[in-house]
Amino acid sequence: MKVLIIDDDADIRFVAAMSLRAGGAIDVVEASGGLDGVRKAREEQPDVILLDMMMPKMDGAQTITALRMQKETATTPVIFLTAKTIAAEIQGMKDLGAAGVLIKPFDPRTLAADVLALLT
């Protein structure tokens, strides 16, 4: 499985990538923001995208909208990885078409299992 992590925080990307790669069955691609993420998603064709909601220039809502507009990523599952915890905000992310929402700080020991659980 290939996962694209789109997050402007290099530390979050590092920990998430390390966590996902730990089992050996997940290939990870990283993007530092929405524009870079949309491009890498088109080029890399990931199986799932972990997307931060709060990013400068192009936030998560704008990014998922752009992903849905390109044929290569129109149906790619997107899971928001966010610090937003208010129920209405989480529902708003799901309304954007997210396959699920994972809350930061996430547990690095269970991140891969949490992602898989949201995909099934």
PDB file of C-alpha atoms in Angstrom:
ATOM      1  CA  MET A   1       0.000   0.000   0.000  1.00  0.00           C
ATOM      2  CA  LYS A   2       1.180   3.520  -0.779  1.00  0.00           C
ATOM      3  CA  VAL A   3       0.283   6.427   1.528  1.00  0.00           C
ATOM      4  CA  LEU A   4       0.757  10.116   0.739  1.00  0.00           C
ATOM      5  CA  ILE A   5       1.124  12.361   3.787  1.00  0.00           C
ATOM      6  CA  ILE A   6       0.294  16.024   3.111  1.00  0.00           C
ATOM      7  CA  ASP A   7       1.229  18.170   6.114  1.00  0.00           C
ATOM      8  CA  ASP A   8       3.121  21.443   6.461  1.00  0.00           C
ATOM      9  CA  ASP A   9       4.727  20.266   9.727  1.00  0.00           C
ATOM     10  CA  ALA A  10       7.941  18.347   8.971  1.00  0.00           C
ATOM     11  CA  ASP A  11       7.921  16.710  12.424  1.00  0.00           C
ATOM     12  CA  ILE A  12       4.405  15.333  11.919  1.00  0.00           C
ATOM     13  CA  ARG A  13       5.364  14.008   8.490  1.00  0.00           C
ATOM     14  CA  PHE A  14       8.489  12.386   9.924  1.00  0.00           C
ATOM     15  CA  VAL A  15       6.692  10.638  12.797  1.00  0.00           C
ATOM     16  CA  ALA A  16       3.761   9.551  10.611  1.00  0.00           C
ATOM     17  CA  ALA A  17       6.065   8.238   7.887  1.00  0.00           C
ATOM     18  CA  MET A  18       8.248   6.381  10.392  1.00  0.00           C
ATOM     19  CA  SER A  19       5.150   4.877  12.019  1.00  0.00           C
ATOM     20  CA  LEU A  20       3.653   3.731   8.728  1.00  0.00           C
ATOM     21  CA  ARG A  21       6.922   2.288   7.415  1.00  0.00           C
ATOM     22  CA  ALA A  22       7.604   0.328  10.618  1.00  0.00           C
ATOM     23  CA  GLY A  23       5.631  -2.723   9.500  1.00  0.00           C
ATOM     24  CA  GLY A  24       7.388  -2.840   6.157  1.00  0.00           C
ATOM     25  CA  ALA A  25       4.249  -3.147   4.021  1.00  0.00           C
ATOM     26  CA  ILE A  26       3.544   0.561   3.519  1.00  0.00           C
ATOM     27  CA  ASP A  27       5.333   2.831   1.070  1.00  0.00           C
ATOM     28  CA  VAL A  28       5.195   6.496   2.112  1.00  0.00           C
ATOM     29  CA  VAL A  29       5.378   9.652   0.009  1.00  0.00           C
ATOM     30  CA  GLU A  30       5.462  13.073   1.669  1.00  0.00           C
ATOM     31  CA  ALA A  31       4.294  16.526   0.619  1.00  0.00           C
ATOM     32  CA  SER A  32       4.841  19.754   2.536  1.00  0.00           C
ATOM     33  CA  GLY A  33       1.623  21.483   1.507  1.00  0.00           C
ATOM     34  CA  GLY A  34      -1.533  21.363  -0.543  1.00  0.00           C
ATOM     35  CA  LEU A  35      -0.119  22.335  -3.943  1.00  0.00           C
ATOM     36  CA  ASP A  36       2.795  19.912  -3.595  1.00  0.00           C
ATOM     37  CA  GLY A  37       0.386  17.253  -2.342  1.00  0.00           C
ATOM     38  CA  VAL A  38      -2.012  17.572  -5.266  1.00  0.00           C
ATOM     39  CA  ARG A  39       0.914  17.248  -7.694  1.00  0.00           C
ATOM     40  CA  LYS A  40       2.451  14.277  -5.872  1.00  0.00           C
ATOM     41  CA  ALA A  41      -0.937  12.565  -5.611  1.00  0.00           C
ATOM     42  CA  ARG A  42      -1.354  12.824  -9.390  1.00  0.00           C
ATOM     43  CA  GLU A  43       2.187  11.539 -10.029  1.00  0.00           C
ATOM     44  CA  GLU A  44       2.417   8.846  -7.323  1.00  0.00           C
ATOM     45  CA  GLN A  45      -1.162   7.478  -7.375  1.00  0.00           C
ATOM     46  CA  PRO A  46      -1.293   6.636  -3.636  1.00  0.00           C
ATOM     47  CA  ASP A  47      -3.826   4.198  -2.222  1.00  0.00           C
ATOM     48  CA  VAL A  48      -4.739   6.662   0.530  1.00  0.00           C
ATOM     49  CA  ILE A  49      -3.906  10.250   1.453  1.00  0.00           C
ATOM     50  CA  LEU A  50      -3.387  11.537   5.003  1.00  0.00           C
ATOM     51  CA  LEU A  51      -4.223  15.241   4.854  1.00  0.00           C
ATOM     52  CA  ASP A  52      -3.685  18.000   7.403  1.00  0.00           C
ATOM     53  CA  MET A  53      -6.586  20.424   7.650  1.00  0.00           C
ATOM     54  CA  MET A  54      -4.752  23.558   8.793  1.00  0.00           C
ATOM     55  CA  MET A  55      -2.005  24.506   6.337  1.00  0.00           C
ATOM     56  CA  PRO A  56      -0.928  27.865   4.924  1.00  0.00           C
ATOM     57  CA  LYS A  57      -1.665  28.859   1.312  1.00  0.00           C
ATOM     58  CA  MET A  58      -3.888  25.835   0.566  1.00  0.00           C
ATOM     59  CA  ASP A  59      -5.735  24.301   3.516  1.00  0.00           C
ATOM     60  CA  GLY A  60      -7.130  20.791   3.746  1.00  0.00           C
ATOM     61  CA  ALA A  61     -10.565  21.733   2.408  1.00  0.00           C
ATOM     62  CA  GLN A  62      -9.036  23.388  -0.660  1.00  0.00           C
ATOM     63  CA  THR A  63      -6.661  20.455  -1.116  1.00  0.00           C
ATOM     64  CA  ILE A  64      -9.335  17.742  -1.017  1.00  0.00           C
ATOM     65  CA  THR A  65     -11.418  19.800  -3.453  1.00  0.00           C
ATOM     66  CA  ALA A  66      -8.454  19.990  -5.854  1.00  0.00           C
ATOM     67  CA  LEU A  67      -7.802  16.256  -5.429  1.00  0.00           C
ATOM     68  CA  ARG A  68     -11.409  15.469  -6.341  1.00  0.00           C
ATOM     69  CA  MET A  69     -11.135  17.610  -9.488  1.00  0.00           C
ATOM     70  CA  GLN A  70      -8.297  15.595 -11.050  1.00  0.00           C
ATOM     71  CA  LYS A  71      -9.236  12.292 -12.598  1.00  0.00           C
ATOM     72  CA  GLU A  72      -6.182  10.511 -11.136  1.00  0.00           C
ATOM     73  CA  THR A  73      -7.251  11.237  -7.542  1.00  0.00           C
ATOM     74  CA  ALA A  74     -11.003  11.773  -7.799  1.00  0.00           C
ATOM     75  CA  THR A  75     -11.746   8.601  -5.827  1.00  0.00           C
ATOM     76  CA  THR A  76      -8.572   8.208  -3.748  1.00  0.00           C
ATOM     77  CA  PRO A  77      -9.541   7.854  -0.065  1.00  0.00           C
ATOM     78  CA  VAL A  78      -8.549  10.871   2.020  1.00  0.00           C
ATOM     79  CA  ILE A  79      -8.175  10.717   5.791  1.00  0.00           C
ATOM     80  CA  PHE A  80      -7.823  14.013   7.592  1.00  0.00           C
ATOM     81  CA  LEU A  81      -5.060  14.104  10.195  1.00  0.00           C
ATOM     82  CA  THR A  82      -5.964  17.119  12.296  1.00  0.00           C
ATOM     83  CA  ALA A  83      -5.888  18.793  15.691  1.00  0.00           C
ATOM     84  CA  LYS A  84      -9.504  19.905  15.256  1.00  0.00           C
ATOM     85  CA  THR A  85     -11.668  17.958  17.687  1.00  0.00           C
ATOM     86  CA  ILE A  86     -15.039  19.724  17.725  1.00  0.00           C
ATOM     87  CA  ALA A  87     -17.751  17.382  16.447  1.00  0.00           C
ATOM     88  CA  ALA A  88     -19.069  19.914  13.916  1.00  0.00           C
ATOM     89  CA  GLU A  89     -15.576  20.383  12.464  1.00  0.00           C
ATOM     90  CA  ILE A  90     -15.072  16.624  12.182  1.00  0.00           C
ATOM     91  CA  GLN A  91     -18.456  16.272  10.487  1.00  0.00           C
ATOM     92  CA  GLY A  92     -17.482  19.090   8.121  1.00  0.00           C
ATOM     93  CA  MET A  93     -14.384  17.139   7.090  1.00  0.00           C
ATOM     94  CA  LYS A  94     -16.490  14.045   6.460  1.00  0.00           C
ATOM     95  CA  ASP A  95     -18.924  16.175   4.462  1.00  0.00           C
ATOM     96  CA  LEU A  96     -15.984  17.141   2.220  1.00  0.00           C
ATOM     97  CA  GLY A  97     -15.720  13.457   1.311  1.00  0.00           C
ATOM     98  CA  ALA A  98     -13.125  12.238   3.787  1.00  0.00           C
ATOM     99  CA  ALA A  99     -12.961   8.515   4.473  1.00  0.00           C
ATOM    100  CA  GLY A 100     -12.299   9.397   8.092  1.00  0.00           C
ATOM    101  CA  VAL A 101     -10.598  11.703  10.556  1.00  0.00           C
ATOM    102  CA  LEU A 102      -7.650  10.939  12.829  1.00  0.00           C
ATOM    103  CA  ILE A 103      -6.878  13.342  15.642  1.00  0.00           C
ATOM    104  CA  LYS A 104      -3.438  14.794  16.399  1.00  0.00           C
ATOM    105  CA  PRO A 105      -1.548  13.907  18.387  1.00  0.00           C
ATOM    106  CA  PHE A 106      -1.959  10.415  16.980  1.00  0.00           C
ATOM    107  CA  ASP A 107      -0.477   7.265  18.485  1.00  0.00           C
ATOM    108  CA  PRO A 108       2.511   6.276  16.317  1.00  0.00           C
ATOM    109  CA  ARG A 109       2.169   2.664  17.475  1.00  0.00           C
ATOM    110  CA  THR A 110      -1.342   2.349  16.051  1.00  0.00           C
ATOM    111  CA  LEU A 111      -1.331   4.766  13.110  1.00  0.00           C
ATOM    112  CA  ALA A 112      -1.056   2.076  10.416  1.00  0.00           C
ATOM    113  CA  ALA A 113      -3.845   0.020  12.005  1.00  0.00           C
ATOM    114  CA  ASP A 114      -5.985   3.144  12.445  1.00  0.00           C
ATOM    115  CA  VAL A 115      -5.589   4.020   8.760  1.00  0.00           C
ATOM    116  CA  LEU A 116      -6.433   0.476   7.671  1.00  0.00           C
ATOM    117  CA  ALA A 117      -9.471   0.409   9.951  1.00  0.00           C
ATOM    118  CA  LEU A 118     -10.858   3.550   8.313  1.00  0.00           C
ATOM    119  CA  LEU A 119     -10.381   2.049   4.864  1.00  0.00           C
ATOM    120  CA  THR A 120     -12.347  -1.128   5.602  1.00  0.00           C
TER     121      THR A 120
END
